[in-house]
XYZ file of C-alpha atoms in Angstrom:
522
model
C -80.140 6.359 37.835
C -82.010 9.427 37.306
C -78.831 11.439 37.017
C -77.400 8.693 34.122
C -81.144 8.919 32.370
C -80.569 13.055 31.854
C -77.694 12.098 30.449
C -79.185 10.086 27.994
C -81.574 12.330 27.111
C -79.332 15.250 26.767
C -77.222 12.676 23.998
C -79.920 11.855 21.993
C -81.235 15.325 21.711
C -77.571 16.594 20.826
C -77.707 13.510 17.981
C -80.880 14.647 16.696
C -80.058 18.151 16.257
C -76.823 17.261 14.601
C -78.859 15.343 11.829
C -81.526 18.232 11.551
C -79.425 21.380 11.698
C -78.095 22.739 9.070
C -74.227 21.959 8.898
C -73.132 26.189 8.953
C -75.294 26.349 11.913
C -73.362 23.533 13.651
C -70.418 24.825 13.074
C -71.156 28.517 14.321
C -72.536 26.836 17.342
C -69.024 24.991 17.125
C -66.816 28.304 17.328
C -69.121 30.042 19.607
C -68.704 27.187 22.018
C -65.021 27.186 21.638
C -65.098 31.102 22.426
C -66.742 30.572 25.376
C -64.160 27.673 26.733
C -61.356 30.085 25.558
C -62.902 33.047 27.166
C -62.808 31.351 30.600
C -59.691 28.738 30.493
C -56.243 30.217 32.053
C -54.564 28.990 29.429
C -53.567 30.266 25.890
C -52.935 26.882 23.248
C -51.012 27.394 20.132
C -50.793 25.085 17.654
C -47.680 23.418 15.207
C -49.157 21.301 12.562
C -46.694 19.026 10.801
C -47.437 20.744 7.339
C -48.323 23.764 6.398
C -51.206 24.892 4.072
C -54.320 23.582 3.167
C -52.395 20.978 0.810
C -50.067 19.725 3.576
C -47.175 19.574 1.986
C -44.859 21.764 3.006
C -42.854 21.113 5.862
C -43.058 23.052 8.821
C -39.480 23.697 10.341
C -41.014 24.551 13.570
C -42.749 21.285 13.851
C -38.991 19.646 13.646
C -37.724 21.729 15.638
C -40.221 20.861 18.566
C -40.166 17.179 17.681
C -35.977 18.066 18.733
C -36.823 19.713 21.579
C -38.730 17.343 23.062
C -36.442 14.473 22.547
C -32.813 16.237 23.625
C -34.234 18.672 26.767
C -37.348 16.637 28.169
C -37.486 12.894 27.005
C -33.961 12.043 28.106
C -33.134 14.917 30.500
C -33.444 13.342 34.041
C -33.988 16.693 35.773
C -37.524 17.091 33.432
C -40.293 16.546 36.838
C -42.499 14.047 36.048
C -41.586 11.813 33.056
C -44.623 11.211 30.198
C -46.510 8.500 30.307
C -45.785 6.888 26.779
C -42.739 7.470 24.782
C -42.895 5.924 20.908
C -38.955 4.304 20.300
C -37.859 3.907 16.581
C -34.732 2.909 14.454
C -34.957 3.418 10.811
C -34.089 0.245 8.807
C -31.149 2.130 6.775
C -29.368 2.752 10.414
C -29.661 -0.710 11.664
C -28.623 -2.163 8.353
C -25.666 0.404 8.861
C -24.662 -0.503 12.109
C -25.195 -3.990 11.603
C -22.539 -3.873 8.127
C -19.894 -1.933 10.520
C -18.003 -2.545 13.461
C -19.091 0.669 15.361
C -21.519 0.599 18.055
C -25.037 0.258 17.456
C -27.097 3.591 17.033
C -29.606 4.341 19.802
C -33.314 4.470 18.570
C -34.988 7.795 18.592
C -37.303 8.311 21.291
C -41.196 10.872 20.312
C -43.596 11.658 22.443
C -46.526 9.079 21.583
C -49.273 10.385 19.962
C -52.340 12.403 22.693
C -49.927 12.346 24.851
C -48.352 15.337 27.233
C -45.144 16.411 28.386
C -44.440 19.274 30.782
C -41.422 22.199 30.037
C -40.934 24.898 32.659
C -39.196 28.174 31.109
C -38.469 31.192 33.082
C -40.370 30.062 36.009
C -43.271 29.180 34.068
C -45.231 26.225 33.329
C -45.570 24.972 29.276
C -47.070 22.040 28.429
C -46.967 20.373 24.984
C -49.492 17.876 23.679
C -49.074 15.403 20.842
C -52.166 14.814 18.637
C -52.179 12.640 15.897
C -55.725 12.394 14.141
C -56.375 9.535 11.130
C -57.865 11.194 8.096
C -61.477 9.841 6.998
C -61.068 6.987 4.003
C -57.008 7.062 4.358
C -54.272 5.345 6.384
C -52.150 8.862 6.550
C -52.094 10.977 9.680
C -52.010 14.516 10.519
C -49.623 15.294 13.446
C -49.652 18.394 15.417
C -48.122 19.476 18.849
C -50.148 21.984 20.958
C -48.223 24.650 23.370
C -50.221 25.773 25.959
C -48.581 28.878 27.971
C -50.356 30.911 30.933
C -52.469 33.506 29.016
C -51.549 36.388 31.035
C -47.878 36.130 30.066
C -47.880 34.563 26.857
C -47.359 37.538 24.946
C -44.100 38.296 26.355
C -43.145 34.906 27.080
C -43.709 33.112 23.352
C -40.847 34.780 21.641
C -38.013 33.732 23.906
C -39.405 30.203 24.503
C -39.397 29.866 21.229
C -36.037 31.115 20.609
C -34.580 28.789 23.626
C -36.636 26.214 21.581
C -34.799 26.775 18.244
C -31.338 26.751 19.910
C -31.398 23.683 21.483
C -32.622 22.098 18.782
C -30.223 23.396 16.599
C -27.386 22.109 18.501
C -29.043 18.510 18.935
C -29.933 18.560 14.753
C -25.752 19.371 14.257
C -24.794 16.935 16.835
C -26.513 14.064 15.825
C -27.173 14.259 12.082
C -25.709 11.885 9.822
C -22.291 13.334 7.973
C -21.235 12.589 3.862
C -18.372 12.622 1.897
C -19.476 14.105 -1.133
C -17.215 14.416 -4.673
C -17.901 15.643 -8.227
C -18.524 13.116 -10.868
C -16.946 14.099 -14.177
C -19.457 16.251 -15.956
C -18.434 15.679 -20.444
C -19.670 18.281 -22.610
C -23.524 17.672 -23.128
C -23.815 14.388 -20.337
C -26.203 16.978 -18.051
C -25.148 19.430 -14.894
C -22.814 18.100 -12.963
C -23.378 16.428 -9.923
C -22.615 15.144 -6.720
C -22.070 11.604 -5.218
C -21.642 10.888 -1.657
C -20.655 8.436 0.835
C -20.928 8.436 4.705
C -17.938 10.457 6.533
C -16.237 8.139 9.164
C -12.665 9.624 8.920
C -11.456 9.068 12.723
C -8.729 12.082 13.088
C -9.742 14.793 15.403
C -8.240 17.540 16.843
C -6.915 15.305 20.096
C -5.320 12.956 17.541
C -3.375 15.552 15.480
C 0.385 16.163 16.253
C 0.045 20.057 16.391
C 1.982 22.851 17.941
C -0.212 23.273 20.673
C -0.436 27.342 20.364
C -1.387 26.414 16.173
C -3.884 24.000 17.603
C -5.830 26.168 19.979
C -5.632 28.918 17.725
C -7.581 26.508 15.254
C -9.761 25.680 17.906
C -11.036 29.347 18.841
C -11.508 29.789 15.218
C -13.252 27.714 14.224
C -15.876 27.599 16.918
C -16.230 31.374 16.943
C -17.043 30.705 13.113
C -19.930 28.400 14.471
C -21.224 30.618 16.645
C -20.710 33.608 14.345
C -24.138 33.673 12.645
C -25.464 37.100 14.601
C -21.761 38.460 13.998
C -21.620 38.079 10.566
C -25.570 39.184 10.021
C -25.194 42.245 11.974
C -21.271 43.139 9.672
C -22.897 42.120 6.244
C -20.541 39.564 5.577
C -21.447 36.116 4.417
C -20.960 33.705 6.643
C -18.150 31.616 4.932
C -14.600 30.973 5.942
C -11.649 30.425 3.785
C -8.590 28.205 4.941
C -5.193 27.455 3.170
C -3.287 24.811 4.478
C -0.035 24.351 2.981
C 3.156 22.060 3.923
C 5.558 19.389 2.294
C 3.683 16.052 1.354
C 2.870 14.554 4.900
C 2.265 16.989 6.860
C -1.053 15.900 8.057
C -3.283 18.645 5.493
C -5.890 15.991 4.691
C -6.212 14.385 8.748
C -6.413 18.114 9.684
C -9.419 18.527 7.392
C -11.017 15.515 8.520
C -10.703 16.883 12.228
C -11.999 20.387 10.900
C -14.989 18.367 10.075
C -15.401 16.715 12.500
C -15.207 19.138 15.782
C -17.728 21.117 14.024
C -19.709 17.955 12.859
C -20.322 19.374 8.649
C -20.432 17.503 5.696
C -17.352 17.597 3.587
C -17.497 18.396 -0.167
C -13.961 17.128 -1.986
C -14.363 19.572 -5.609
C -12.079 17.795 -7.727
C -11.448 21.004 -10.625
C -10.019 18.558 -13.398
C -13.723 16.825 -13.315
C -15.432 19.789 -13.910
C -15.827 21.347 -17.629
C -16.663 25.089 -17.473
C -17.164 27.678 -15.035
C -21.108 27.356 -15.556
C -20.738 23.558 -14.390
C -18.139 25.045 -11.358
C -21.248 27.265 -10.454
C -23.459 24.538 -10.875
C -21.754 22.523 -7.947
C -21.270 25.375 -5.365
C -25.132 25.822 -5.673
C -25.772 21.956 -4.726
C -23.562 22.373 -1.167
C -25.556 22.079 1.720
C -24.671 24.659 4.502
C -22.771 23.170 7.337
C -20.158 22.111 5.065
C -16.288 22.094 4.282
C -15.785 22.549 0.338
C -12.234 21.041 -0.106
C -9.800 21.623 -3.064
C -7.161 19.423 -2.689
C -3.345 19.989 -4.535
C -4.642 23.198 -6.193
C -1.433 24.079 -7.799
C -2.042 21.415 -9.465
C -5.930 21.291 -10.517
C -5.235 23.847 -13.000
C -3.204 26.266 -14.316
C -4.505 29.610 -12.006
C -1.582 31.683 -12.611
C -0.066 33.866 -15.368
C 1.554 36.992 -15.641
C -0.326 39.733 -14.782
C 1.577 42.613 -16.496
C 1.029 40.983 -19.934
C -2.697 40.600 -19.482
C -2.888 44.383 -18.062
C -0.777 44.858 -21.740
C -3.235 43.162 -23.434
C -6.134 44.989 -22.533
C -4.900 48.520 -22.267
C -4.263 47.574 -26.328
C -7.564 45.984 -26.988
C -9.572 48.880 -24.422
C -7.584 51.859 -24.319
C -9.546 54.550 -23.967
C -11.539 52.804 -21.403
C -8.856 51.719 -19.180
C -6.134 54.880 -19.512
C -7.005 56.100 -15.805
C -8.641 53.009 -14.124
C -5.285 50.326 -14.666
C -5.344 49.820 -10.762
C -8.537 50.911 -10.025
C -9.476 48.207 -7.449
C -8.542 45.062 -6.668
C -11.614 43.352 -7.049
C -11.825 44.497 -10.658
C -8.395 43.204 -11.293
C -8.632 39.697 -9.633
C -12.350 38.896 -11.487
C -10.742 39.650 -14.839
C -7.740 37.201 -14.258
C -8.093 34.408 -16.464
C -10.035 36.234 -18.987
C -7.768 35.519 -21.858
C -8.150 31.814 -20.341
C -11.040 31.151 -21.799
C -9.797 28.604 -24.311
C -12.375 25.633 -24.770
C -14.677 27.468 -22.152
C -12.549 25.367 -19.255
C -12.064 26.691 -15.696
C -10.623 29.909 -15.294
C -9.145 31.627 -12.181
C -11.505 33.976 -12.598
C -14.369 31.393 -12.442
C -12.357 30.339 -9.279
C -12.485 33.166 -7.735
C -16.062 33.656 -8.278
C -16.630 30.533 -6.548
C -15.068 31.531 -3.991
C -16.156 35.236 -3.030
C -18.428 36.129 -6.090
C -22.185 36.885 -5.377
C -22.739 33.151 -5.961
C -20.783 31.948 -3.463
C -22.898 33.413 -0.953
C -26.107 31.437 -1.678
C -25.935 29.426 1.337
C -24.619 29.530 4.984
C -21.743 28.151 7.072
C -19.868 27.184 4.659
C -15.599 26.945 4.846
C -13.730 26.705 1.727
C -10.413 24.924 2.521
C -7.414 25.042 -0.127
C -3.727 22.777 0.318
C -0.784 22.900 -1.609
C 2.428 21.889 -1.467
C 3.855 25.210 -3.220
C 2.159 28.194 -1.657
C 4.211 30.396 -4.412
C 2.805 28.602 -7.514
C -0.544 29.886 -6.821
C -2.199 33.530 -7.650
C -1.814 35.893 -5.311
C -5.469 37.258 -6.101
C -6.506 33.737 -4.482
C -4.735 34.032 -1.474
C -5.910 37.785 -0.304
C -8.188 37.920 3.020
C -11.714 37.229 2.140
C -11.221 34.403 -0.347
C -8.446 32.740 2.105
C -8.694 34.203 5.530
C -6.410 31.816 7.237
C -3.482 30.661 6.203
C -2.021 27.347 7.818
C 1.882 26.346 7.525
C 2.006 22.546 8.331
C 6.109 21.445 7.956
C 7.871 18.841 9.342
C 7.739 17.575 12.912
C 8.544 19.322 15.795
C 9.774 17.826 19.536
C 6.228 18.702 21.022
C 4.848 16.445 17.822
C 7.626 14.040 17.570
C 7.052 13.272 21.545
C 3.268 12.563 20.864
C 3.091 10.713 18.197
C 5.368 8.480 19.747
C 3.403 8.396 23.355
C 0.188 8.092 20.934
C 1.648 4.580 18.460
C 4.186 2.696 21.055
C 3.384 4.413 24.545
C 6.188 5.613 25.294
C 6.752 8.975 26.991
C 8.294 10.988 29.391
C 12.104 11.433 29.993
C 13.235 8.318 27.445
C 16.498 8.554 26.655
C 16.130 7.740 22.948
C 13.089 10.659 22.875
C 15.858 13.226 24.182
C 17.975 12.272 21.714
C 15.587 12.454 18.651
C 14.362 15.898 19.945
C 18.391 17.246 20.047
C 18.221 15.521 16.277
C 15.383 17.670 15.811
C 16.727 20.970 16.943
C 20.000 20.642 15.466
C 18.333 20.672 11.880
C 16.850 17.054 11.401
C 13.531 17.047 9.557
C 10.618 14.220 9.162
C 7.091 14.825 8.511
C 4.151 13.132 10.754
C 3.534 10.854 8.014
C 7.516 9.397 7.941
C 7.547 9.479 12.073
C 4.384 7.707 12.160
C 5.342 4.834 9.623
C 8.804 4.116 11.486
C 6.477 3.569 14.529
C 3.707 1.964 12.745
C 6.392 -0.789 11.745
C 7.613 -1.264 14.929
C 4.166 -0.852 17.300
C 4.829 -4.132 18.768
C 8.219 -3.276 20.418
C 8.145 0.159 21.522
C 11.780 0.204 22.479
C 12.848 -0.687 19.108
C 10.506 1.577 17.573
C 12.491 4.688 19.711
C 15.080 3.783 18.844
C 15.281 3.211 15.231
C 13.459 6.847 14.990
C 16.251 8.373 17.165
C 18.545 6.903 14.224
C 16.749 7.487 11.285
C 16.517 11.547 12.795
C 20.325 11.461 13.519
C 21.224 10.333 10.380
C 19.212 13.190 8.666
C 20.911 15.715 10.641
C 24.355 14.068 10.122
C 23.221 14.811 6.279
C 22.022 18.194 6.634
C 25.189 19.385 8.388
C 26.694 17.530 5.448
C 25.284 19.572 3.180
C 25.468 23.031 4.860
C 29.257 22.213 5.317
C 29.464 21.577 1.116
C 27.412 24.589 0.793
C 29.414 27.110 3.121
C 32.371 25.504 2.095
C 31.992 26.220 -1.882
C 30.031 29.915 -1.038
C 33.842 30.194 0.968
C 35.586 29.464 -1.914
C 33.829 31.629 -4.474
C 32.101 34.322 -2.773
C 28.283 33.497 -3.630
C 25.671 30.991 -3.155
C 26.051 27.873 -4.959
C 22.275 27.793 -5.058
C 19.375 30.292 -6.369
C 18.035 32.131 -3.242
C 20.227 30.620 -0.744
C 21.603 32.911 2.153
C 25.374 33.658 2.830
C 26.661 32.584 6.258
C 27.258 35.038 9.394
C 30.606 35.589 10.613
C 30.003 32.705 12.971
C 29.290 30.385 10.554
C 32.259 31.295 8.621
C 34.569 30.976 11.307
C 33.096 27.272 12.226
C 34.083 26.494 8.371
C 37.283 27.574 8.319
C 38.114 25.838 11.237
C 36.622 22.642 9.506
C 38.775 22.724 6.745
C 41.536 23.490 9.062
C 41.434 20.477 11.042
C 40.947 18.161 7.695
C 43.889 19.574 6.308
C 46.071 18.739 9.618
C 44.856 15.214 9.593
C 45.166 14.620 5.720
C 49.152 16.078 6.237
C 49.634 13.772 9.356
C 48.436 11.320 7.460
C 51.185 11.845 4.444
């Protein structure tokens, strides 16, 4: 009782010189109190407020990144020693309403550390603890939120930095794992209707690289691309190179451009931004556009042979302006080949529309390196209808030849639709079909077996005749072919290549045999 009454004592004396001290005086006592606690604790505390400034309201990406942390290497990680006491589980109304309007599963809620509550890290053998404080401002319903680190004080200098680093990392990975992806496209953007813009929708496109019918050499040469692209950021820093990647995938109608796009997405989990060039009005609004991508992102130009007319003749503009600048360009024609490619389209300008050289700004000018991570992916169907100057390394660094199916394809496409596999007879057959000059995209292979999914044997074989009958018409029109170069010495079509002795010889003894059974006939 005594004890309790000190107590007491000591409280109402601390009350009454809070009401008679002046408030500066409080709050030196305050600090020099806190000094004194910091002076003998073990312990160093930093802290991560929410916002930064005295305004709070600028984000603080370190505050995020924590709040990551926390969730993907110690809420859920069953190895983390003792689990905290309270966890805070939430589901944002937007996802249910989502999940609830699809078919796919049900998104988990996100799981916080509740508010004054602790959680323990250990990093390089020592001991970090992070606190969650969450203090209601006077006369207001808003919070301020803050996490506290506290580190041993003797190696918190050295150990801060890398923590913090492992920190970052991890929740880097968890941020690009997890986030929510969009489909964005351009709207059309009229002369004088305002900048032009982007609308989105959410990217569920299912293809991924275990679903495409690839070469398997093409495929895990994809593969190691693209993810030493991902990791690339320290690479590209330490070369001076912006971190952006250029792709050109080009192939006959069919050959799986678009699914191998969506699987480009989605192994490395970016947003996908389809530029649609007839849309857009001038190269300003084209600029306009590239500046609203996000990083982490594919920027797709679909068919762009035929967005716009990108090519010309290059001699006649050279012509044109040695005539119109002489004197300035006597001894600098072929000077570099930056200078030439930026200048092509500059006749172009006719109604201030989209020029290849407003392309190929876009797509290695000093503008197209205003963000990060980015990979700029071109397809065509006619690689040789489109400028050269857009195709050298730097604007399109890898270029992608997608044709018709091969056995390794044809074989798992079919084990993928119907289920069938291994040594069928039918699959032997199609695959000597195949090789012997019979052609059929993935698109054509996978309709004959998306007709006939619910009889697999069927489905076999009606693609085993459908690729026999192509070959029996491509050796039906190599033998017209040969036959008619035979009988006049040349080609009977522009760029097509004479026959070897061989092939000759196989002719001739064609002909031979039809002539012997056309006279036995008479």
């Amino acid at each position: 009782m005594e004890f309790l009454s000190q107590m007491w004592s000591l409280l109402g004396l601390l009350t009454i010189l809070q009401n008679v001290l002046p408030t500066q005086l409080l709050s030196l006592l305050h600090s020099l109190w806190q000094s004194l606690q910091d002076s003998l604790t073990p312990y160093s505390y930093f802290d991560v407020p929410e916002f930064l400034g005295s305004a709070a309201v600028e984000p603080n990406a370190l505050y995020r990144h924590v709040n990551l942390y926390l969730h993907r290497s110690l809420l859920l990680s069953s190895s983390s020693s003792p689990p905290p006491p309270r966890l805070t589980l939430s589901l944002p109304r937007s996802a249910a309403a989502a999940a609830a309007s699809s078919s796919a599963a049900p998104a988990p809620p996100s799981v916080s550390l509740s508010p004054n509550h602790s959680v323990a890290d250990v990093f390089n053998g020592h001991r970090a603890v992070w606190t969650h404080h969450a203090d209601t401002l006077q006369d207001s319903l808003e919070e301020r939120r803050s996490f506290s680190l506290r580190l041993p004080k003797r190696h918190a200098a050295a150990l801060l930095p890398a923590y913090l680093a492992h920190l970052a990392a991890a929740a880097d990975h968890l941020e690009r794992s997890s986030r929510a992806r969009r489909l964005h496209t351009n709207a059309a953007s009229p002369r004088g209707a305002g900048a032009a813009a982007w609308a989105s929708v959410p990217f569920c496109h299912p293809a991924t690289f275990d679903t495409l019918a690839l070469d398997p050499a093409l495929k895990a040469r994809l593969l190691a691309d693209l993810t030493a692209f991902a990791d690339g950021r320290e690479f590209y820093r330490r070369t001076g190179r912006p971190w952006k990647r250029g792709y050109l995938l080009h192939g006959p109608p069919g050959s799986g451009k678009s699914s191998l796009i969506a699987a480009m997405a989605n192994h490395l989990r970016y947003d996908v931004f389809d530029l649609e060039l007839t849309r857009v009005s001038t190269n300003a609004d084209l600029r306009a556009l590239l500046i609203q991508t996000t990083n982490r992102s594919l920027i797709v130009i679909e068919d762009i042979d035929c967005s716009l007319h990108l090519t010309g003749d290059r001699s006649e503009r050279l012509h044109k302006r040695r005539k119109l600048h002489a004197a300035a360009y006597d001894d600098d024609d072929d000077s570099s080949d930056s200078d030439d490619d930026n200048n092509n389209g500059a006749d172009s300008h006719r109604g201030n529309k989209v020029t290849l050289s407003g392309l190929l700004n876009f797509t290695d000018g000093l503008w197209s390196c205003c963000g990060e991570e980015r990979i700029i992916v071109f397809t065509t169907n006619h690689v040789d209808g489109i400028d050269p100057a857009l195709l050298r390394p730097g604007r399109m660094d890898v270029h992608v030849r997608l044709d018709a199916c091969g056995g390794h394809a044809m074989r798992e496409l079919v084990q993928r639709y119907v289920g069938v596999g291994g040594d069928h007879e039918m699959l032997d057959a199609a695959e000597d079909s195949i090789r012997g000059g019979a052609e059929m995209t993935p698109a054509e292979v996978g309709e004959v077996l998306l007709r006939n999914r619910d009889e697999p044997e069927t489905a076999v074989t009606e693609l085993a005749a459908e690729l026999k009958a192509r070959r029996n018409a491509a050796d039906d029109l190599q033998w017209e072919d040969s036959a008619a170069e035979l009988s006049d010495g040349s080609p009977t079509k522009k760029g097509r290549k004479g026959l070897g002795w061989e092939g000759k010889v196989r002719i001739l003894g064609r002909l031979r045999s039809l002539t012997k059974s056309d006279s036995g006939r008479r």
